[in-house]
Amino acid sequence: MVRRLLTLVVSLVLLVGLGVGGLYLPMPYLVASPGLTLNTVGDYDGEPVIRVEGADSYEHDGALSMVTVQYAGGPQNRLNLLTVLTAWLSPSNAIMPEELLFPADRSPEEVSERQTVQMNDSQTNATAAALNQLGIGYQAVPLVAGTVEGMPAEGLVEAGDVIVAIDGEPVPTDTGGDDPEEAVGSSAVVERVGAREPGDPVELVLDRDGESVEVEVETTEAEDGTAAVGILIADDMDFPVDVEISVGEIGGPSAGMVFALGIMDRLSEESLTGGASVAGSGTITSDGRVGGISGIAQKMVSAERDGAEYFLVAAESCDQTFDSAALDDLEVVRVETLTDAVAALETIRTGEGELPRCEA
């Protein structure tokens, strides 16, 4: 009888020990929580976040704030089950598998490097989008980054080539011309190649290290049914103003829309916000399309915590806003383009009209 009782007690102790020990086992999850808020038309470490040279620059009241998400955990610093469960109970946090931020085929260093590249690209795209919105022209030169393996352009077109002409017609590179709808740079290249029937050849004139090279490339059918040759292309942009954006070690592309608005505010005599405190998050393309990102629920909490009255969100991310603990404390505004964002700021500034909302 005594032996059975001892066995039962020992078993219970072991079970409790295993249960408690299990709470401290490392887990492959991340905890996303509200992060830093940074006013892009203000200062960071005593210096302007956005500095413009080569044109008149203005300072205005109000805020156009980028917001971030703070992540805890990861392959090199895994959280235990107790920490994950505690965070799960918080309405301001989110739990996610670590592979969403740290894919198995990439090291943490590669992830960090990619986020830095995305931040740099977002700043370039934001500058282009802002200048487009203000009607300030610049040059967008179509530069080849590489070719797709197995596609027709492989071996004929090289990284570093500049596409000068297609079928004898020069590729336009100057934005802000007489026809604002005209595609320029890489957009013009994609448009012209895609306009032909798959299988038809295309003649390219390339500038290769200062020498003119002519190649004929057969097209093939892309996934969307258009003609393609397999060139990876981007615009080498030459702006008439120098824009410097300083945000420390923050990475990723999600501040692009707010950067574009901040640049416009610096270049505009009149304040875009009229003194209101506005935050937002969304990627930006050079032609002003605003894209969705993750972590909106946590970013809204950051924005509300630091005094924002309005939150601009990409239409693609609207569904995330309904999960935020700050939903009832912010005016959430849905935007699809930079033009939409500027129009929303005009409504905020003047008090006239209605703001577009996210719909459940």
XYZ file of C-alpha atoms in Angstrom:
360
model
C 0.000 0.000 0.000
C 2.796 2.383 0.983
C 4.725 1.461 -2.171
C 1.705 2.285 -4.338
C 1.244 5.610 -2.592
C 4.896 6.504 -3.094
C 4.658 5.515 -6.743
C 1.602 7.755 -7.165
C 3.319 10.709 -5.468
C 6.485 10.301 -7.554
C 4.411 10.043 -10.734
C 2.502 13.222 -9.878
C 5.747 15.070 -9.124
C 7.216 13.927 -12.435
C 4.083 14.978 -14.334
C 4.086 18.390 -12.694
C 7.794 18.732 -13.374
C 7.344 17.782 -17.025
C 4.438 20.210 -17.312
C 6.385 23.082 -15.774
C 9.479 22.176 -17.757
C 7.412 22.132 -20.939
C 6.536 25.783 -20.380
C 10.211 26.635 -20.839
C 10.807 24.626 -24.004
C 11.927 26.811 -26.950
C 9.164 27.318 -29.520
C 9.440 28.162 -33.260
C 7.144 31.178 -32.986
C 7.472 34.956 -33.090
C 5.668 37.514 -30.972
C 4.706 40.659 -32.866
C 4.046 43.703 -30.698
C 3.607 47.460 -31.247
C 6.908 49.083 -32.186
C 8.451 52.455 -32.931
C 6.536 55.412 -34.369
C 8.590 57.926 -36.359
C 7.314 61.232 -37.714
C 8.749 61.481 -41.236
C 8.318 65.274 -41.307
C 10.016 65.594 -37.936
C 13.451 64.764 -36.532
C 15.219 61.558 -35.529
C 18.332 61.726 -33.338
C 18.390 65.493 -33.806
C 18.330 65.373 -37.611
C 15.409 65.670 -40.079
C 14.058 62.255 -41.069
C 13.620 63.557 -44.637
C 16.128 66.033 -46.015
C 15.690 67.529 -49.501
C 18.438 69.352 -51.355
C 18.292 70.988 -54.777
C 14.852 72.546 -54.243
C 13.049 74.733 -51.734
C 12.178 72.695 -48.649
C 9.472 73.532 -46.120
C 8.635 72.582 -42.537
C 5.051 72.261 -41.344
C 3.165 71.381 -38.182
C 1.466 68.032 -37.840
C 2.790 64.521 -38.307
C 3.059 61.939 -41.072
C 4.280 58.982 -39.070
C 5.618 55.623 -40.136
C 4.981 52.811 -37.674
C 6.793 49.570 -37.039
C 6.254 46.154 -35.498
C 8.630 44.793 -32.893
C 9.368 41.069 -33.212
C 10.619 38.827 -30.425
C 11.963 35.344 -31.040
C 13.576 33.763 -34.074
C 15.996 30.913 -34.804
C 18.788 32.439 -32.717
C 16.632 33.565 -29.787
C 13.645 31.271 -29.490
C 10.926 32.066 -26.994
C 9.626 29.534 -24.504
C 6.049 28.311 -24.385
C 5.235 30.378 -21.297
C 6.280 33.616 -23.038
C 4.306 32.703 -26.149
C 1.169 31.884 -24.142
C 1.477 35.124 -22.140
C 1.808 37.146 -25.343
C -1.156 35.311 -26.872
C -3.343 36.635 -24.035
C -2.434 40.251 -24.852
C -4.876 42.031 -27.237
C -1.993 44.087 -28.670
C 0.243 41.161 -29.637
C 0.145 38.510 -32.343
C 1.737 35.062 -32.529
C 3.075 33.767 -35.841
C 5.307 30.931 -37.084
C 8.914 32.080 -37.291
C 9.261 30.891 -40.914
C 7.058 33.814 -41.989
C 9.955 36.139 -41.188
C 12.830 33.651 -41.186
C 12.377 31.167 -44.075
C 14.256 27.905 -43.661
C 16.395 28.579 -46.754
C 17.675 31.954 -45.471
C 19.940 32.829 -42.593
C 18.995 35.643 -40.163
C 21.779 37.705 -41.753
C 20.238 37.233 -45.202
C 16.816 38.236 -43.842
C 18.312 41.413 -42.363
C 20.117 42.218 -45.605
C 16.918 41.721 -47.597
C 15.019 44.088 -45.288
C 17.716 46.732 -45.788
C 17.431 46.383 -49.561
C 13.640 46.659 -49.315
C 13.961 49.831 -47.231
C 16.331 51.397 -49.771
C 14.047 50.432 -52.671
C 11.028 51.859 -50.854
C 12.801 55.191 -50.436
C 13.674 55.354 -54.139
C 10.122 54.421 -55.151
C 8.721 56.953 -52.676
C 10.834 59.720 -54.201
C 9.685 58.794 -57.710
C 6.030 58.587 -56.657
C 6.198 61.939 -54.832
C 7.792 63.701 -57.801
C 5.220 62.159 -60.148
C 2.427 63.404 -57.895
C 3.925 66.907 -57.870
C 4.488 66.930 -61.629
C 8.275 67.126 -61.287
C 10.042 65.215 -64.059
C 13.016 62.892 -63.696
C 14.822 60.212 -65.710
C 13.995 56.522 -65.461
C 16.552 54.488 -67.417
C 15.631 50.790 -67.972
C 18.537 48.798 -66.552
C 18.831 45.015 -66.860
C 19.377 43.275 -63.513
C 19.637 39.795 -65.069
C 17.756 37.188 -67.083
C 15.558 34.236 -66.172
C 17.194 30.858 -66.621
C 15.800 28.989 -69.620
C 14.049 32.039 -71.086
C 14.854 33.446 -74.580
C 16.898 36.440 -73.348
C 19.395 34.233 -71.502
C 22.809 34.519 -73.150
C 21.751 37.458 -75.331
C 21.059 40.139 -72.742
C 23.424 40.774 -69.833
C 23.121 42.326 -66.383
C 24.071 45.998 -66.618
C 22.709 46.450 -70.147
C 20.568 49.527 -70.721
C 17.644 48.981 -73.106
C 17.829 51.935 -75.482
C 15.299 51.018 -78.171
C 12.721 48.368 -79.083
C 12.045 47.580 -82.753
C 13.836 50.771 -83.747
C 11.783 53.026 -81.449
C 13.700 54.742 -78.600
C 12.521 53.887 -75.103
C 11.325 57.116 -73.424
C 13.096 57.837 -70.140
C 11.886 61.320 -69.175
C 8.851 61.509 -66.906
C 6.626 64.549 -66.608
C 6.333 65.037 -70.376
C 3.405 66.255 -72.447
C 1.623 62.914 -72.042
C 1.487 62.010 -68.325
C -0.006 58.600 -69.198
C 2.966 57.598 -71.383
C 4.931 54.681 -69.987
C 8.630 55.380 -69.499
C 11.683 53.344 -68.580
C 11.076 49.748 -67.541
C 7.292 50.227 -67.768
C 7.656 51.152 -71.444
C 9.835 48.103 -72.089
C 7.348 45.728 -70.441
C 4.431 47.367 -72.250
C 6.037 47.182 -75.695
C 7.293 43.612 -75.389
C 3.984 42.440 -73.927
C 1.967 44.053 -76.723
C 3.101 41.561 -79.382
C 1.936 38.004 -79.924
C 3.877 35.350 -77.976
C 6.405 33.789 -80.356
C 7.018 36.966 -82.337
C 10.611 38.255 -82.211
C 11.602 41.570 -80.691
C 14.635 43.643 -81.676
C 16.479 45.306 -78.812
C 19.178 47.955 -78.935
C 21.317 47.772 -75.807
C 23.933 50.068 -74.345
C 26.570 47.679 -73.014
C 29.445 49.480 -71.305
C 29.151 52.379 -73.718
C 28.849 50.237 -76.850
C 25.665 49.760 -78.885
C 24.596 46.122 -79.174
C 21.660 44.901 -81.271
C 19.983 41.577 -80.507
C 16.865 39.808 -81.748
C 15.043 37.794 -79.097
C 12.169 35.406 -79.626
C 9.278 35.964 -77.248
C 7.443 33.293 -75.317
C 4.127 33.203 -73.511
C 4.120 34.379 -69.897
C 1.771 33.049 -67.212
C -0.683 35.884 -67.868
C -0.775 35.093 -71.596
C 1.313 38.062 -72.735
C 4.619 37.939 -74.586
C 7.815 37.856 -72.518
C 11.544 37.343 -73.046
C 12.704 36.728 -69.466
C 14.523 39.973 -68.662
C 14.713 41.152 -65.057
C 14.595 44.916 -65.307
C 14.469 47.939 -63.023
C 14.722 51.684 -63.439
C 17.963 53.515 -62.740
C 16.415 56.782 -61.618
C 18.060 60.199 -61.873
C 16.161 62.735 -59.790
C 16.461 66.539 -60.050
C 16.546 66.762 -56.250
C 18.501 64.841 -53.642
C 16.316 63.155 -51.027
C 17.935 61.639 -47.955
C 15.865 59.593 -45.516
C 17.335 58.629 -42.138
C 15.509 56.044 -40.006
C 18.340 54.221 -38.264
C 18.295 50.419 -38.397
C 14.653 50.068 -39.475
C 14.190 47.817 -42.514
C 11.457 46.600 -44.833
C 9.232 48.241 -47.456
C 6.140 49.152 -45.432
C 6.915 52.858 -44.914
C 6.937 53.633 -48.643
C 3.569 55.411 -48.780
C 4.339 57.591 -45.756
C 7.806 58.411 -47.124
C 6.186 59.626 -50.355
C 3.778 61.841 -48.412
C 6.622 63.143 -46.243
C 8.680 64.066 -49.323
C 5.680 65.852 -50.809
C 5.159 67.751 -47.560
C 8.809 68.880 -47.605
C 8.447 70.103 -51.204
C 5.049 71.794 -50.749
C 4.503 75.318 -49.475
C 1.228 74.222 -47.882
C 1.073 71.525 -45.218
C -0.479 68.267 -46.382
C -1.971 67.547 -42.958
C -3.012 71.020 -41.816
C -1.445 70.250 -38.457
C -3.223 66.915 -37.895
C -1.370 63.881 -36.599
C -1.553 61.162 -39.265
C 0.108 57.749 -39.335
C -0.009 54.996 -41.904
C 1.562 51.936 -43.439
C 1.774 50.551 -46.957
C 4.299 49.894 -49.698
C 4.644 52.223 -52.678
C 5.564 51.728 -56.320
C 7.200 54.393 -58.447
C 3.871 55.016 -60.179
C 2.091 55.535 -56.844
C 0.296 52.237 -56.176
C -0.045 51.477 -52.455
C 0.387 47.847 -51.421
C -0.592 45.904 -48.341
C 1.670 44.655 -45.581
C 1.375 42.637 -42.374
C 1.326 43.757 -38.742
C -1.360 46.420 -39.215
C -3.125 45.600 -35.931
C 0.065 46.215 -33.930
C 0.999 49.307 -35.950
C -2.363 50.873 -35.225
C -1.726 50.435 -31.498
C 1.663 52.137 -31.928
C 0.047 55.004 -33.826
C -2.726 55.554 -31.268
C -0.265 55.280 -28.380
C 1.858 58.084 -29.835
C -0.990 60.474 -30.549
C -2.134 59.781 -34.117
C -5.698 60.767 -34.972
C -5.861 59.123 -38.407
C -4.364 55.939 -39.842
C -3.907 55.468 -43.606
C -3.979 51.815 -44.632
C -3.660 50.046 -47.975
C -6.955 48.608 -49.192
C -5.282 45.175 -49.302
C -4.668 45.379 -45.534
C -8.145 46.523 -44.505
C -9.092 43.127 -43.080
C -6.295 43.404 -40.484
C -7.647 46.658 -39.032
C -10.659 44.963 -37.445
C -8.370 42.884 -35.199
C -6.609 45.907 -33.686
C -7.078 46.964 -30.081
C -6.861 50.567 -31.343
C -9.706 50.290 -33.880
C -12.126 52.395 -31.814
C -9.542 55.118 -31.149
C -8.379 55.901 -34.695
C -9.995 57.176 -37.876
C -8.921 54.433 -40.302
C -8.689 55.588 -43.930
C -8.484 53.180 -46.879
C -6.209 54.099 -49.809
C -5.165 52.337 -53.007
C -2.880 54.965 -54.542
C -0.804 57.944 -53.495
C -3.451 60.114 -55.146
C -6.024 58.593 -52.760
C -3.780 59.364 -49.796
C -3.297 62.985 -50.872
C -7.050 63.370 -51.363
C -7.675 61.928 -47.884
C -5.223 64.395 -46.362
C -7.027 67.228 -48.131
C -10.288 66.053 -46.570
C -8.610 65.913 -43.158
C -7.067 69.346 -43.672
C -10.196 71.108 -44.914
C -12.904 69.122 -43.144
C -14.797 68.885 -46.432
C -15.925 65.579 -47.915
C -15.917 62.027 -46.564
C -13.002 59.738 -45.854
C -12.991 56.275 -47.477
C -13.327 53.539 -44.865
C -12.444 49.899 -44.619
C -15.527 47.707 -44.767
C -15.951 44.478 -42.851
